[in-house]
XYZ file of N, CA and C in Angstrom:
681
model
N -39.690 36.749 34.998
C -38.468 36.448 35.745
C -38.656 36.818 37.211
N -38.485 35.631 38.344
C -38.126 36.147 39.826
C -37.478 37.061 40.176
N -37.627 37.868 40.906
C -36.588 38.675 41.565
C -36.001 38.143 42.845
N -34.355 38.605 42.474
C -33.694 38.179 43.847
C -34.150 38.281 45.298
N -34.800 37.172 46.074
C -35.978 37.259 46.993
C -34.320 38.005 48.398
N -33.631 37.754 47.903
C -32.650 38.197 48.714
C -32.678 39.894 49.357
N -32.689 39.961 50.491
C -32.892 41.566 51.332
C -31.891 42.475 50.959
N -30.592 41.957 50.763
C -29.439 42.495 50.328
C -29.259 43.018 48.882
N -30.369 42.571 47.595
C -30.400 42.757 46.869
C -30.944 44.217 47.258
N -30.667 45.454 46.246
C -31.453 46.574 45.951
C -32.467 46.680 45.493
N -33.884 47.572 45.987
C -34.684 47.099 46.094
C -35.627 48.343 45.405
N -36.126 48.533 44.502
C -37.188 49.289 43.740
C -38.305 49.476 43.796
N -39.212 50.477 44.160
C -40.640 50.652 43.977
C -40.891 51.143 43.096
N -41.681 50.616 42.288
C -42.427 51.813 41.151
C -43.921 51.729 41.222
N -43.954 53.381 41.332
C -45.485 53.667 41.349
C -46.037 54.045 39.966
N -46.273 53.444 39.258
C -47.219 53.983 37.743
C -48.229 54.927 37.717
N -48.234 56.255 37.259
C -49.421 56.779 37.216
C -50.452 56.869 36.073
N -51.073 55.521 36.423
C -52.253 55.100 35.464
C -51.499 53.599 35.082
N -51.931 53.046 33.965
C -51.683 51.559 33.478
C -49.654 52.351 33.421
N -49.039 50.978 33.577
C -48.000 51.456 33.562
C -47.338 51.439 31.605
N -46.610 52.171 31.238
C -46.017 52.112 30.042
C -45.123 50.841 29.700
N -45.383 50.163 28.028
C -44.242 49.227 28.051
C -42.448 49.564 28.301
N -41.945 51.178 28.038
C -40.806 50.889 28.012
C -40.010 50.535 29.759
N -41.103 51.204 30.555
C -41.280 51.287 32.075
C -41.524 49.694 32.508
N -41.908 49.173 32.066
C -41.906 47.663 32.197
C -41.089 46.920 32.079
N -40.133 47.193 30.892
C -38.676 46.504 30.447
C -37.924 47.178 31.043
N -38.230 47.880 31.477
C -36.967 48.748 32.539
C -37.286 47.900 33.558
N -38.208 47.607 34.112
C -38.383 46.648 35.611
C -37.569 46.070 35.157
N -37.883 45.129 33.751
C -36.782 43.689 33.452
C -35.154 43.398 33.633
N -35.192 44.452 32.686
C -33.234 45.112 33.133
C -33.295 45.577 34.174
N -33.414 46.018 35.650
C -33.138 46.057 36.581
C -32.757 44.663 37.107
N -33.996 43.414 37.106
C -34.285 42.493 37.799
C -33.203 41.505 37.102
N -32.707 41.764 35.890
C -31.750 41.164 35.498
C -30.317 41.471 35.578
N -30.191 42.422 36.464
C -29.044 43.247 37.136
C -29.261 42.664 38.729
N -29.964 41.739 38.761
C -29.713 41.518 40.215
C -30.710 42.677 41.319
N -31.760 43.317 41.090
C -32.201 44.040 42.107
C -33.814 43.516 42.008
N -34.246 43.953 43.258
C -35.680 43.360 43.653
C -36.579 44.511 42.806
N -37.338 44.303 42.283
C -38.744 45.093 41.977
C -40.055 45.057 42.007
N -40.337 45.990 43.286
C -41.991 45.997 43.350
C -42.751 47.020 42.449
N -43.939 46.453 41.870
C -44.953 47.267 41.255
C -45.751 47.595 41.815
N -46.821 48.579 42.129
C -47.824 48.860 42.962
C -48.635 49.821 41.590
N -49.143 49.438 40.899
C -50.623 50.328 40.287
C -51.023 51.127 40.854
N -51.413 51.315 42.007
C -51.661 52.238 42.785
C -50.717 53.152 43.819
N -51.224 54.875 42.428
C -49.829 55.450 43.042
C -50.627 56.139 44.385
N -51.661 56.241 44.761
C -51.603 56.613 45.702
C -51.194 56.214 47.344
N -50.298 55.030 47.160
C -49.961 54.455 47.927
C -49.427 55.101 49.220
N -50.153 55.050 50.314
C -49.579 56.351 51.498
C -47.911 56.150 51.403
N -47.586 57.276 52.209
C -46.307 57.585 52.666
C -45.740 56.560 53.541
N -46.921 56.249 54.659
C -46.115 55.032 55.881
C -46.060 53.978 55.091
N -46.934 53.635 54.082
C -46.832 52.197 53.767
C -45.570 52.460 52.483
N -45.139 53.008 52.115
C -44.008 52.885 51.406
C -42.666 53.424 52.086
N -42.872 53.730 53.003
C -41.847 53.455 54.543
C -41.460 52.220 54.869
N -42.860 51.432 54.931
C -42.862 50.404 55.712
C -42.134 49.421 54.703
N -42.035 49.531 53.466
C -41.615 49.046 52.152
C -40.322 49.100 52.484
N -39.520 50.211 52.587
C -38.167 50.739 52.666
C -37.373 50.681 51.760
N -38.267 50.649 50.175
C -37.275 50.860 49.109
C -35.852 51.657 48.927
N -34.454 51.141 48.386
C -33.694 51.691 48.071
C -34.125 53.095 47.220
N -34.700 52.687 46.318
C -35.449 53.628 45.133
C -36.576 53.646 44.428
N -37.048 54.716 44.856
C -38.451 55.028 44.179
C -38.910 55.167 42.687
N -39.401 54.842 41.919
C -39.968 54.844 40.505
C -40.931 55.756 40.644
N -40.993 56.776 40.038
C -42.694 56.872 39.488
C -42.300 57.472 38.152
N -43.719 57.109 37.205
C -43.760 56.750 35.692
C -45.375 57.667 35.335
N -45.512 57.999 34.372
C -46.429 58.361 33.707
C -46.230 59.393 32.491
N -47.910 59.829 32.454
C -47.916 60.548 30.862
C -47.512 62.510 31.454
N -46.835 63.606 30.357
C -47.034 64.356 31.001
C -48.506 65.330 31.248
N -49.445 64.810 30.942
C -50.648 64.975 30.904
C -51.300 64.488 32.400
N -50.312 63.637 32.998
C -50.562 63.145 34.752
C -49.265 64.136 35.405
N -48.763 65.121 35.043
C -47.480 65.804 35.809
C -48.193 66.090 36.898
N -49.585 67.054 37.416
C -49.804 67.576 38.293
C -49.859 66.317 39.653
N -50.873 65.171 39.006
C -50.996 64.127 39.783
C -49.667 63.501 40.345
N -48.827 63.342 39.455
C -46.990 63.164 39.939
C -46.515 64.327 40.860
N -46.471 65.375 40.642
C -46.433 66.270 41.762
C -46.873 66.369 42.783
N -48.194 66.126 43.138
C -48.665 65.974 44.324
C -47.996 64.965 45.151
N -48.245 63.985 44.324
C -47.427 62.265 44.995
C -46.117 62.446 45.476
N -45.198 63.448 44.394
C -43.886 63.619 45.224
C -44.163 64.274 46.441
N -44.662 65.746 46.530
C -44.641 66.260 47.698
C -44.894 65.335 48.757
N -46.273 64.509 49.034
C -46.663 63.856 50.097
C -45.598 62.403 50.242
N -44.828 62.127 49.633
C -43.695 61.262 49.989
C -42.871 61.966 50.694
N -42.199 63.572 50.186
C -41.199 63.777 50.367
C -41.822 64.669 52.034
N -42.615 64.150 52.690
C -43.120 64.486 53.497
C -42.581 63.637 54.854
N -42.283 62.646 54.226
C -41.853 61.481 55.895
C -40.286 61.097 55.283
N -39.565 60.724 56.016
C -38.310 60.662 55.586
C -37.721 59.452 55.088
N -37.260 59.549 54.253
C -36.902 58.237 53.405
C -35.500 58.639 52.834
N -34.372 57.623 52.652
C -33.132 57.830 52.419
C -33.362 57.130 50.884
N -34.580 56.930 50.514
C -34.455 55.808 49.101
C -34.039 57.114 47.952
N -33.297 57.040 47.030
C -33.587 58.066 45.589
C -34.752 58.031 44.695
N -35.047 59.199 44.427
C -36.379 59.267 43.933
C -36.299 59.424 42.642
N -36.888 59.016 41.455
C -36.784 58.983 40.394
C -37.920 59.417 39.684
N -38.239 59.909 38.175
C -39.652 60.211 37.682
C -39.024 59.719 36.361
N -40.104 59.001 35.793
C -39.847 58.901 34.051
C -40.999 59.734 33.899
N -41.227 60.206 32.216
C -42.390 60.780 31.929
C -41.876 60.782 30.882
N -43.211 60.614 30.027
C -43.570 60.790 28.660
C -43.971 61.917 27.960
N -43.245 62.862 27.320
C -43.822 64.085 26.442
C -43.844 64.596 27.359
N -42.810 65.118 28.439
C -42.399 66.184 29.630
C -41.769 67.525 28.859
N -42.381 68.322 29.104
C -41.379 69.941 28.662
C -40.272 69.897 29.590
N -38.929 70.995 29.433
C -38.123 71.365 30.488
C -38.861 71.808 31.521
N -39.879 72.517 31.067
C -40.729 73.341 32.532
C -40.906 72.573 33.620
N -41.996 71.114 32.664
C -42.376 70.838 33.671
C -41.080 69.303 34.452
N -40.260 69.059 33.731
C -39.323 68.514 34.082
C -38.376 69.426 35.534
N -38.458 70.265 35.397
C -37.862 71.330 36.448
C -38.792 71.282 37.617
N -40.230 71.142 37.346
C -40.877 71.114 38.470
C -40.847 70.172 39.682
N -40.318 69.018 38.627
C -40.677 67.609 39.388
C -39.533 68.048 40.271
N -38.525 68.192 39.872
C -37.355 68.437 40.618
C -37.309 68.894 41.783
N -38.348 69.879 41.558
C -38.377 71.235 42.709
C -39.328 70.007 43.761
N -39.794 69.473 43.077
C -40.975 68.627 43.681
C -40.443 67.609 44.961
N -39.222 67.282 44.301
C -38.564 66.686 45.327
C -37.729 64.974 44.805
N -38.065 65.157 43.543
C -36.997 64.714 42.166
C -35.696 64.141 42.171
N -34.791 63.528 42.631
C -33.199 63.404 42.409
C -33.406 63.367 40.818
N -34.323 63.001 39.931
C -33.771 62.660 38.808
C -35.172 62.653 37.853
N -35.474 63.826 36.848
C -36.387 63.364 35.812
C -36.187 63.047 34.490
N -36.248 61.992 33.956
C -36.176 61.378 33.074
C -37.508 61.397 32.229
N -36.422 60.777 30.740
C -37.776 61.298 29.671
C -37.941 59.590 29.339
N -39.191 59.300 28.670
C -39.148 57.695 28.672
C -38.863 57.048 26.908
N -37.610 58.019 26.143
C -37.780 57.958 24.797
C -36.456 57.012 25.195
N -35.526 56.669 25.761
C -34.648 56.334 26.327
C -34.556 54.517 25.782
N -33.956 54.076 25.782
C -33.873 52.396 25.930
C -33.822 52.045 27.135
N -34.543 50.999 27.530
C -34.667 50.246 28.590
C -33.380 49.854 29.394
N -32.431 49.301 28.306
C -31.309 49.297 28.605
C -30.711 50.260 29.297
N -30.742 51.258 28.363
C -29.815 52.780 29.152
C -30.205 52.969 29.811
N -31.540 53.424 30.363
C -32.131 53.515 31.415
C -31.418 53.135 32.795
N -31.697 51.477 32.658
C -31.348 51.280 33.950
C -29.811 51.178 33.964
N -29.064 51.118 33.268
C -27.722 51.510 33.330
C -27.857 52.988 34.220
N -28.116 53.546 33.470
C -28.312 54.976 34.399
C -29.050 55.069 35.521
N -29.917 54.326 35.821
C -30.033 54.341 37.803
C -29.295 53.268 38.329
N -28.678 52.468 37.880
C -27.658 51.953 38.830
C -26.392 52.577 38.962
N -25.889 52.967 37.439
C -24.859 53.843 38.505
C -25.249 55.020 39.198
N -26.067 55.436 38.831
C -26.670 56.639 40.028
C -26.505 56.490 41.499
N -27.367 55.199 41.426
C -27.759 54.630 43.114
C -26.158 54.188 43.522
N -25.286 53.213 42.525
C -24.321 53.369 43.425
C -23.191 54.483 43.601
N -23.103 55.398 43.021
C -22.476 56.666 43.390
C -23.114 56.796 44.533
N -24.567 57.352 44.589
C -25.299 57.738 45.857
C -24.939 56.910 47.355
N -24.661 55.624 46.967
C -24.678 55.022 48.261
C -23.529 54.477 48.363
N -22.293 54.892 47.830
C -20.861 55.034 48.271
C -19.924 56.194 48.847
N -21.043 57.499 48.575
C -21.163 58.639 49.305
C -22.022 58.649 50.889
N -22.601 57.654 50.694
C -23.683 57.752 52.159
C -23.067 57.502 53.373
N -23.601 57.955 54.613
C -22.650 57.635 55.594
C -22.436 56.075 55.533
N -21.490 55.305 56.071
C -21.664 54.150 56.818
C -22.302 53.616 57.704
N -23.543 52.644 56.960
C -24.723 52.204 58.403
C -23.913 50.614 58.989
N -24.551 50.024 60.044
C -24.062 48.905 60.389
C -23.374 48.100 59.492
N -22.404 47.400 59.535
C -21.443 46.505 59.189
C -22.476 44.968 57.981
N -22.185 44.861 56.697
C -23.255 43.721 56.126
C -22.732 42.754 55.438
N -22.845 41.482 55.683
C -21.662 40.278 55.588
C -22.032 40.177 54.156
N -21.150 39.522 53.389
C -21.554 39.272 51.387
C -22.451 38.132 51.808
N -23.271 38.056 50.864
C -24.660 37.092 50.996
C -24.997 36.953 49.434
N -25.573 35.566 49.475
C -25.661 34.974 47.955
C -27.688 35.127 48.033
N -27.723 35.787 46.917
C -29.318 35.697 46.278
C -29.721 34.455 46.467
N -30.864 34.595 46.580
C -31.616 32.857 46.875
C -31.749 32.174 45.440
N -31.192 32.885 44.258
C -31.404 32.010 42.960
C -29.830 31.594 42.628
N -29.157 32.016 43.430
C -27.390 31.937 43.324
C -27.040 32.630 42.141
N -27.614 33.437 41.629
C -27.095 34.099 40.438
C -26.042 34.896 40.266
N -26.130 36.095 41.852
C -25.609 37.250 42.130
C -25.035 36.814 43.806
N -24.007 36.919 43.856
C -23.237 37.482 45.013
C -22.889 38.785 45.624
N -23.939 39.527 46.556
C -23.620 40.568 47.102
C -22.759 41.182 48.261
N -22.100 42.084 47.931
C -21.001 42.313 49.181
C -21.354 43.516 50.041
N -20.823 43.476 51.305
C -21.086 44.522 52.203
C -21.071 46.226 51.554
N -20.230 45.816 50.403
C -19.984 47.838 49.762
C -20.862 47.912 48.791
N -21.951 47.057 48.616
C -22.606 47.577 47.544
C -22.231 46.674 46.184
N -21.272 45.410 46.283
C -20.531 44.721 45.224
C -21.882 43.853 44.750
N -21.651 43.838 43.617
C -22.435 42.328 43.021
C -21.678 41.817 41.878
N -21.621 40.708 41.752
C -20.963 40.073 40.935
C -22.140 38.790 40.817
N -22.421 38.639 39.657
C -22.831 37.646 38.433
C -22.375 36.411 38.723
N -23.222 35.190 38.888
C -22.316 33.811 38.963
C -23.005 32.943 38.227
N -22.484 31.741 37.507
C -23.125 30.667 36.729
C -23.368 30.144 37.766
N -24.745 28.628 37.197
C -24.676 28.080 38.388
C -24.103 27.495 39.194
N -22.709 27.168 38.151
C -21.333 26.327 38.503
C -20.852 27.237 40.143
N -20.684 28.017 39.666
C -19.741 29.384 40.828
C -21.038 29.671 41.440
N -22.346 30.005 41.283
C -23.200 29.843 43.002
C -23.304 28.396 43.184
N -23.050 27.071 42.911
C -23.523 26.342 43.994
C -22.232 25.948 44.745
N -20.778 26.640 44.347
C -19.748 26.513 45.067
C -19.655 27.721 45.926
N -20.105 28.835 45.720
C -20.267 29.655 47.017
C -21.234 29.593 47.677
N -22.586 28.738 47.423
C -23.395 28.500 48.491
C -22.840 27.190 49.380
N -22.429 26.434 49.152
C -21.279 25.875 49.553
C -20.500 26.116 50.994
N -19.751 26.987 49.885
C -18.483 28.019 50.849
C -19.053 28.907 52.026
N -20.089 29.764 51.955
C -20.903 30.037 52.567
C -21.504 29.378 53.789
N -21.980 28.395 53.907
C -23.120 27.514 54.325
C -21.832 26.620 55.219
N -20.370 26.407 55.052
C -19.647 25.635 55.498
C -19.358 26.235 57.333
N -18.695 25.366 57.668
C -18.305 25.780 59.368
C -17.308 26.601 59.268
N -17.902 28.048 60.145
C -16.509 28.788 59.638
C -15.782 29.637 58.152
N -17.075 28.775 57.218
C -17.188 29.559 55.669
C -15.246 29.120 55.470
N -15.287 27.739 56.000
C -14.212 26.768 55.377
C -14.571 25.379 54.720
N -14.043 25.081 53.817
C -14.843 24.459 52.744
C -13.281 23.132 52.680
N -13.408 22.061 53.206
C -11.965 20.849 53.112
C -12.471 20.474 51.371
N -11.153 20.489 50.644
C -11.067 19.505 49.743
C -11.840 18.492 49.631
N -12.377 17.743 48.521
C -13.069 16.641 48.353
C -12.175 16.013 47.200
N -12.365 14.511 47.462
C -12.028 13.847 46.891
C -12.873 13.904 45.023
N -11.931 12.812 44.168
C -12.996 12.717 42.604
C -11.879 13.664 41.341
N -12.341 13.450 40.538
C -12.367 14.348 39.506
C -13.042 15.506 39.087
N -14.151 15.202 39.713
C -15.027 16.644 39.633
C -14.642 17.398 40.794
N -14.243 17.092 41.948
C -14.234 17.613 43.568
C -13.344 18.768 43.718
N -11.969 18.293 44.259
C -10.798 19.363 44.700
C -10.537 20.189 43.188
N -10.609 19.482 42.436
C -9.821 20.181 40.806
C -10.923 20.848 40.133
N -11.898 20.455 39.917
C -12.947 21.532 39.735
C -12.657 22.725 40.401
N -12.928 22.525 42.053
C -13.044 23.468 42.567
C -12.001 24.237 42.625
N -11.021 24.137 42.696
C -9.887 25.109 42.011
C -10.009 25.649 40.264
N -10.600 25.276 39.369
C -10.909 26.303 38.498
C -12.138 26.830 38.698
N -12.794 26.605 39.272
C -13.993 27.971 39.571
C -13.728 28.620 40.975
N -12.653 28.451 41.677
C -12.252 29.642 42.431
C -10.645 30.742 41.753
N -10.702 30.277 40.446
C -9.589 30.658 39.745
C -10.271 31.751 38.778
N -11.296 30.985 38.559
C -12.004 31.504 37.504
C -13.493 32.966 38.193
N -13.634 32.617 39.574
C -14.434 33.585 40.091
C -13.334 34.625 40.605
N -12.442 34.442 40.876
C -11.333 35.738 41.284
C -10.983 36.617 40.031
N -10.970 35.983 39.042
C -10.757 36.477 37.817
C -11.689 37.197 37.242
N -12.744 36.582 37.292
C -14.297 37.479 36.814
C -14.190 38.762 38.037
N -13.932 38.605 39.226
C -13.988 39.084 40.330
C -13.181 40.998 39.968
N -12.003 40.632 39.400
C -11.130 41.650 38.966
C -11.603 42.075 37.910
N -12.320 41.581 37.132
C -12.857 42.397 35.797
C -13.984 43.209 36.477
N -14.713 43.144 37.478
C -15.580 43.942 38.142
C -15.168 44.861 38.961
N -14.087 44.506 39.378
C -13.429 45.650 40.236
C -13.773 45.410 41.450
N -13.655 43.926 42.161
C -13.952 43.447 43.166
C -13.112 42.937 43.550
N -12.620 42.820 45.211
C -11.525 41.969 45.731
C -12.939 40.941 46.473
N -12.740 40.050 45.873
C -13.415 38.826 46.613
C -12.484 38.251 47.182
N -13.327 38.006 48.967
C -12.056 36.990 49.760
C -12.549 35.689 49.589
N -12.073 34.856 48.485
C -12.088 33.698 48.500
C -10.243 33.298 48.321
N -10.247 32.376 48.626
C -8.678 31.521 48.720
C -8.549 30.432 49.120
N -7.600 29.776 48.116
C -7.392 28.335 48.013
C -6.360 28.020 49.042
N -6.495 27.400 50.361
C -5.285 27.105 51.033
C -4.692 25.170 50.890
N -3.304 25.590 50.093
C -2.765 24.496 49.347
C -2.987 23.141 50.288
N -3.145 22.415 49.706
C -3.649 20.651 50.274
C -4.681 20.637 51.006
N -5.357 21.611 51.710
C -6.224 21.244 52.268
C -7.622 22.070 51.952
N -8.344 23.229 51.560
C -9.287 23.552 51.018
C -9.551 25.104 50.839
N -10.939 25.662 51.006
C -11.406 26.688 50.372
C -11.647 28.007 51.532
N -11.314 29.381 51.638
C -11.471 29.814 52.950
C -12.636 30.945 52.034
N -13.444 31.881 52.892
C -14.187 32.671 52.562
C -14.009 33.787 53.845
N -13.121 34.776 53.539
C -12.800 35.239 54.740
C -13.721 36.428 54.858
N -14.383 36.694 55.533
C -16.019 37.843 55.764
C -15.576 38.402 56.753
N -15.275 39.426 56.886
C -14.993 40.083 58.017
C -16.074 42.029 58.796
N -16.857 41.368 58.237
C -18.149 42.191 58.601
C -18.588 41.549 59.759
């Protein structure tokens, strides 16, 4: 599966130490099927600038606890240049000990890899977005549609899920003059498009999203962005 080539999507590094594990793999999957970008790099010794230069939201690293010392080192020399990404460790057959270490190491979070893939990444996304609804406020970021139209992302961190029906009407809406969209003529046209802007406000509230989309009567579709 592609990942959302989109910048706005959240964005993952994982460093494997050694061949990476299958459940660490399906965890990439459920991420990438949550809408976030994921890079792999085999090679954890990947310097510090060049995973700067990366600017992952969040860091992965994965291995056996038989590689803890080698994971330790790697944290320290990351946590060496400054990075706002959250840092994460899975490990396999980790004691508390050495689970405590990683921490000290420079850790937001060590994890054991007996876990489901599923839960897993349930549990670093809401992590990351707690984390980055606490963060200061950086520059102002307009909602922007993934380049596969799947996911619609919003300036707070929102994503919302779309068929292809509802992304190729907000790429659309988007892409219009003004992100105003006139009525079209047909049976498929104006009346369609009033149940999939009926029907995306609605999905919209089951997420706990105020999407500014709105139907202005007789004449068409507004997308009001005010970032």
């Amino acid at each position: 599966m592609q990942d959302p080539s989109d910048d706005f999507a959240p964005l993952v590094l994982h460093l494997p130490c050694g061949v990476p594990a299958a459940a660490t793999l399906s965890l990439e999957d459920n991420l990438r099927r949550s809408g976030w970008r994921v890079r792999g790099h085999a090679e954890r010794v990947l310097s510090p600038e060049a995973v700067r230069a990366i600017a992952p939201d969040m860091l992965l690293l994965s291995g056996d606890a038989r590689q803890g010392d080698a994971l330790i080192l790697q944290l320290r020399r990351l946590c060496e240049i400054p990075l706002s990404a959250a840092c994460i460790v899975l490990l396999n057959g980790a004691t508390p000990f050495l689970r405590i270490q990683m921490l000290r190491a420079g850790a937001d979070i060590c994890c054991a890899l007996d876990e489901s893939p599923e839960w897993m990444a349930a549990e670093l996304i809401a992590m990351f977005e707690r984390r980055r609804a606490t963060s200061p406020a950086g520059p102002p970021r307009r909602w922007r549609l993934c380049s596969s139209s799947r996911y619609l992302f919003g300036p707070q961190g929102e994503r919302l899920p779309l068929t292809p029906g509802e992304g190729l009407f907000i790429g659309r809406l988007l892409a219009a003059p003004n992100q105003r969209l006139p009525r079209v003529g047909g049976p498929g046209g104006s009346r369609g498009d009033d149940v999939t802007v009926a029907r995306l406000r609605g999905k919209a509230r089951l997420h706990g999203i105020d999407l500014p989309v709105c139907a202005v009567r007789r004449w068409g579709y507004l997308f009001i962005d005010e970032a």
